GROMACS .gro file of C-alpha atoms in nm:
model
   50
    1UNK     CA    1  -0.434   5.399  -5.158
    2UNK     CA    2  -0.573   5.742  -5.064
    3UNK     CA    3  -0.523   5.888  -4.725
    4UNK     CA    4  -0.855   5.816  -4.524
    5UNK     CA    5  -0.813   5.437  -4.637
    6UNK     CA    6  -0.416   5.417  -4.487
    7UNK     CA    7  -0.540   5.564  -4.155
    8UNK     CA    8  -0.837   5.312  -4.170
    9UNK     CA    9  -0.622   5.038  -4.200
   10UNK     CA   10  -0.378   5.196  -3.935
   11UNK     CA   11  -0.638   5.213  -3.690
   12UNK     CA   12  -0.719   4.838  -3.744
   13UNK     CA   13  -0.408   4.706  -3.732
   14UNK     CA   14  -0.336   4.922  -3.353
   15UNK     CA   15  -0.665   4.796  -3.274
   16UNK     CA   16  -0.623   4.416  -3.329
   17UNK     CA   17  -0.256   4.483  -3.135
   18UNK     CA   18  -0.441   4.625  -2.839
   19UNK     CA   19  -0.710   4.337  -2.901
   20UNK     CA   20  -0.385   4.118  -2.844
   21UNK     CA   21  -0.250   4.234  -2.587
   22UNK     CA   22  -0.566   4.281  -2.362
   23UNK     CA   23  -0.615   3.948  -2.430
   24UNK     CA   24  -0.341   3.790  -2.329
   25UNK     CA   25  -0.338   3.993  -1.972
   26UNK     CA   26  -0.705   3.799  -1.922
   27UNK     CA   27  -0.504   3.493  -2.022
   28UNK     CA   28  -0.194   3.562  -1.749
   29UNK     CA   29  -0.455   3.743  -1.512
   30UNK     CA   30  -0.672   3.370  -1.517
   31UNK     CA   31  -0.348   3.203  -1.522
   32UNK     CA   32  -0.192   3.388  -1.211
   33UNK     CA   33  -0.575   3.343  -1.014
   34UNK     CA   34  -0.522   2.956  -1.104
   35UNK     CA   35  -0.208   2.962  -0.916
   36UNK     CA   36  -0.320   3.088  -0.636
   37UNK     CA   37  -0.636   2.917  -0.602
   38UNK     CA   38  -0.397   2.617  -0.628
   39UNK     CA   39  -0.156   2.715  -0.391
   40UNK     CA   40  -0.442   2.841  -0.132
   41UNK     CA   41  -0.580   2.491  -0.113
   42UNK     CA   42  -0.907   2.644  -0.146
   43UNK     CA   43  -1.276   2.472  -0.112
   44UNK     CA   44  -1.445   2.455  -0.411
   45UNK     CA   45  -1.749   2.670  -0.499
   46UNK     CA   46  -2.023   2.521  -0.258
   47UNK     CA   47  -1.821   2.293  -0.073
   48UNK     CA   48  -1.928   2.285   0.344
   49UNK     CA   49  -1.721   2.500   0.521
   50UNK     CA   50  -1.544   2.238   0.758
   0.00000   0.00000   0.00000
């Protein structure tokens, strides 16, 4: 494997971690706005304001 081709596949592999990791903050970030939608007791979208 020359050079060029072990950074390549460096860069994808720190890439697909990041990829990973951004990902699962969306997950807990959506997870975390469930909860407190939940907990709020909230209307839903459209619902008449009482």
């Amino acid at each position: 494997m020359d050079l060029r081709n072990h950074f390549r596949s460096l860069h994808e592999q720190r890439s697909r971690e990041e990829a990973k990791h951004h990902f699962q903050r969306l997950v807990d970030g959506a997870y975390d706005l469930a909860l407190l939608v939940h907990d709020e007791d909230v209307l839903p979208l459209g619902a008449e304001q009482p």
